[in-house]
Structures are given as structure tokens and as C-alpha cells.
Amino acid sequence: MSSHEHNAAGASHGNFKQYTVGFILSVILTIIPFGMVMAGGFSRGLLVTVIAITAVA
């Protein structure tokens, strides 16, 4: 018998798929405002709004 106990009520750990989806979303949510700033031509208000929305998401 194993001396290790597994408690199902503990904190959940993500699996590989969840980490991959999270990583891809973080890259997308970083590229969007970065690309807008680098491209130029957008109003300051729009840039601030997009940066705020992608930061919260």
C-alpha cells in the first residue's frame, strides 16, 4: 500500500490542454495591443480602451 494520501478537496491543478490554451490566449491578448501601438494611426482613447480590456481579460 502507498503511504501517500490524495485529498480530492485540495486545489485543482491544470492539465496540459488548459496550460496550452492559457498560454495561447496570453500571447493573443499581448499581441493585439502591441500591434496596435506599433502600427500607429489609432486614437489615444481607443488604445487605452483596448489595452485596458485586454489587460482585464
Short mmCIF file of N, CA and C in Angstrom, two decimals:
data_model
loop_
_atom_site.label_atom_id
_atom_site.label_comp_id
_atom_site.label_asym_id
_atom_site.label_seq_id
_atom_site.Cartn_x
_atom_site.Cartn_y
_atom_site.Cartn_z
N MET A 1 0.84 -1.18 0.00
CA MET A 1 0.00 0.00 0.00
C MET A 1 0.88 1.24 0.00
N SER A 2 0.36 2.26 -0.56
CA SER A 2 1.08 3.52 -0.64
C SER A 2 0.83 4.34 0.61
N SER A 3 1.85 5.04 1.06
CA SER A 3 1.69 5.89 2.24
C SER A 3 1.21 7.28 1.87
N HIS A 4 1.02 7.54 0.57
CA HIS A 4 0.57 8.85 0.12
C HIS A 4 -0.95 8.90 0.11
N GLU A 5 -1.48 9.99 0.62
CA GLU A 5 -2.92 10.19 0.58
C GLU A 5 -3.25 11.24 -0.47
N HIS A 6 -4.35 11.05 -1.14
CA HIS A 6 -4.81 12.01 -2.13
C HIS A 6 -6.11 12.61 -1.63
N ASN A 7 -6.11 13.92 -1.47
CA ASN A 7 -7.29 14.62 -0.99
C ASN A 7 -7.96 15.30 -2.18
N ALA A 8 -9.18 14.89 -2.51
CA ALA A 8 -9.89 15.45 -3.65
C ALA A 8 -10.36 16.88 -3.39
N ALA A 9 -10.37 17.31 -2.14
CA ALA A 9 -10.86 18.65 -1.82
C ALA A 9 -9.77 19.72 -1.99
N GLY A 10 -8.57 19.32 -2.30
CA GLY A 10 -7.46 20.27 -2.44
C GLY A 10 -7.58 21.10 -3.71
N ALA A 11 -6.63 21.98 -3.90
CA ALA A 11 -6.61 22.85 -5.08
C ALA A 11 -6.42 22.02 -6.34
N SER A 12 -7.12 22.40 -7.37
CA SER A 12 -7.04 21.68 -8.64
C SER A 12 -5.83 22.17 -9.43
N HIS A 13 -5.16 21.25 -10.08
CA HIS A 13 -4.04 21.58 -10.95
C HIS A 13 -4.49 21.39 -12.38
N GLY A 14 -4.09 22.30 -13.25
CA GLY A 14 -4.49 22.23 -14.64
C GLY A 14 -3.76 21.13 -15.38
N ASN A 15 -4.34 20.71 -16.48
CA ASN A 15 -3.67 19.72 -17.31
C ASN A 15 -2.98 20.44 -18.47
N PHE A 16 -2.34 19.68 -19.33
CA PHE A 16 -1.56 20.26 -20.41
C PHE A 16 -2.42 21.11 -21.34
N LYS A 17 -3.63 20.64 -21.65
CA LYS A 17 -4.52 21.38 -22.55
C LYS A 17 -4.88 22.74 -21.96
N GLN A 18 -5.18 22.79 -20.67
CA GLN A 18 -5.54 24.05 -20.03
C GLN A 18 -4.36 25.03 -20.04
N TYR A 19 -3.18 24.54 -19.78
CA TYR A 19 -1.99 25.40 -19.81
C TYR A 19 -1.73 25.91 -21.23
N THR A 20 -1.91 25.05 -22.22
CA THR A 20 -1.70 25.45 -23.61
C THR A 20 -2.69 26.52 -24.04
N VAL A 21 -3.97 26.33 -23.71
CA VAL A 21 -4.99 27.32 -24.05
C VAL A 21 -4.69 28.64 -23.35
N GLY A 22 -4.32 28.59 -22.09
CA GLY A 22 -3.98 29.80 -21.35
C GLY A 22 -2.79 30.53 -21.95
N PHE A 23 -1.79 29.78 -22.36
CA PHE A 23 -0.61 30.38 -22.97
C PHE A 23 -0.96 31.05 -24.29
N ILE A 24 -1.73 30.36 -25.12
CA ILE A 24 -2.11 30.92 -26.42
C ILE A 24 -2.95 32.18 -26.23
N LEU A 25 -3.88 32.16 -25.30
CA LEU A 25 -4.69 33.36 -25.03
C LEU A 25 -3.83 34.52 -24.53
N SER A 26 -2.85 34.22 -23.69
CA SER A 26 -1.99 35.30 -23.20
C SER A 26 -1.16 35.91 -24.32
N VAL A 27 -0.71 35.09 -25.25
CA VAL A 27 0.04 35.61 -26.40
C VAL A 27 -0.86 36.48 -27.27
N ILE A 28 -2.07 36.01 -27.56
CA ILE A 28 -3.00 36.77 -28.39
C ILE A 28 -3.35 38.10 -27.72
N LEU A 29 -3.64 38.04 -26.41
CA LEU A 29 -4.03 39.25 -25.69
C LEU A 29 -2.86 40.21 -25.49
N THR A 30 -1.66 39.77 -25.74
CA THR A 30 -0.49 40.65 -25.71
C THR A 30 -0.23 41.24 -27.10
N ILE A 31 -0.38 40.42 -28.12
CA ILE A 31 -0.10 40.86 -29.49
C ILE A 31 -1.08 41.93 -29.96
N ILE A 32 -2.34 41.82 -29.58
CA ILE A 32 -3.35 42.78 -30.06
C ILE A 32 -2.97 44.22 -29.69
N PRO A 33 -2.80 44.56 -28.41
CA PRO A 33 -2.46 45.96 -28.12
C PRO A 33 -1.06 46.35 -28.60
N PHE A 34 -0.12 45.42 -28.54
CA PHE A 34 1.23 45.71 -29.02
C PHE A 34 1.21 46.06 -30.50
N GLY A 35 0.50 45.28 -31.28
CA GLY A 35 0.40 45.54 -32.71
C GLY A 35 -0.27 46.86 -33.01
N MET A 36 -1.30 47.19 -32.23
CA MET A 36 -1.99 48.46 -32.45
C MET A 36 -1.08 49.64 -32.15
N VAL A 37 -0.31 49.54 -31.08
CA VAL A 37 0.61 50.64 -30.72
C VAL A 37 1.70 50.77 -31.78
N MET A 38 2.26 49.65 -32.20
CA MET A 38 3.34 49.70 -33.18
C MET A 38 2.86 50.16 -34.56
N ALA A 39 1.64 49.83 -34.92
CA ALA A 39 1.10 50.23 -36.22
C ALA A 39 0.82 51.73 -36.27
N GLY A 40 0.44 52.29 -35.13
CA GLY A 40 0.12 53.72 -35.10
C GLY A 40 -1.20 53.99 -35.81
N GLY A 41 -1.59 55.25 -35.81
CA GLY A 41 -2.80 55.62 -36.51
C GLY A 41 -4.08 55.44 -35.71
N PHE A 42 -3.97 54.98 -34.49
CA PHE A 42 -5.15 54.81 -33.64
C PHE A 42 -5.19 55.95 -32.62
N SER A 43 -6.38 56.34 -32.24
CA SER A 43 -6.50 57.42 -31.26
C SER A 43 -6.04 56.92 -29.89
N ARG A 44 -5.61 57.85 -29.07
CA ARG A 44 -5.13 57.51 -27.72
C ARG A 44 -6.25 56.85 -26.92
N GLY A 45 -7.46 57.36 -27.06
CA GLY A 45 -8.60 56.80 -26.32
C GLY A 45 -8.86 55.35 -26.69
N LEU A 46 -8.79 55.04 -27.99
CA LEU A 46 -9.00 53.66 -28.44
C LEU A 46 -7.90 52.76 -27.91
N LEU A 47 -6.66 53.22 -27.98
CA LEU A 47 -5.54 52.41 -27.49
C LEU A 47 -5.67 52.12 -26.00
N VAL A 48 -6.01 53.14 -25.22
CA VAL A 48 -6.17 52.94 -23.78
C VAL A 48 -7.29 51.96 -23.51
N THR A 49 -8.38 52.07 -24.25
CA THR A 49 -9.51 51.16 -24.07
C THR A 49 -9.12 49.72 -24.40
N VAL A 50 -8.46 49.52 -25.52
CA VAL A 50 -8.05 48.17 -25.93
C VAL A 50 -7.05 47.60 -24.93
N ILE A 51 -6.10 48.39 -24.49
CA ILE A 51 -5.11 47.92 -23.52
C ILE A 51 -5.80 47.53 -22.22
N ALA A 52 -6.74 48.34 -21.76
CA ALA A 52 -7.45 48.05 -20.51
C ALA A 52 -8.28 46.77 -20.64
N ILE A 53 -8.98 46.62 -21.75
CA ILE A 53 -9.82 45.42 -21.94
C ILE A 53 -8.97 44.16 -22.02
N THR A 54 -7.87 44.21 -22.78
CA THR A 54 -7.03 43.01 -22.89
C THR A 54 -6.28 42.73 -21.60
N ALA A 55 -6.01 43.75 -20.80
CA ALA A 55 -5.34 43.53 -19.52
C ALA A 55 -6.28 42.84 -18.53
N VAL A 56 -7.55 43.20 -18.56
CA VAL A 56 -8.51 42.61 -17.63
C VAL A 56 -8.91 41.21 -18.08
N ALA A 57 -8.96 40.99 -19.39
CA ALA A 57 -9.35 39.67 -19.91
C ALA A 57 -8.28 38.71 -19.56
#
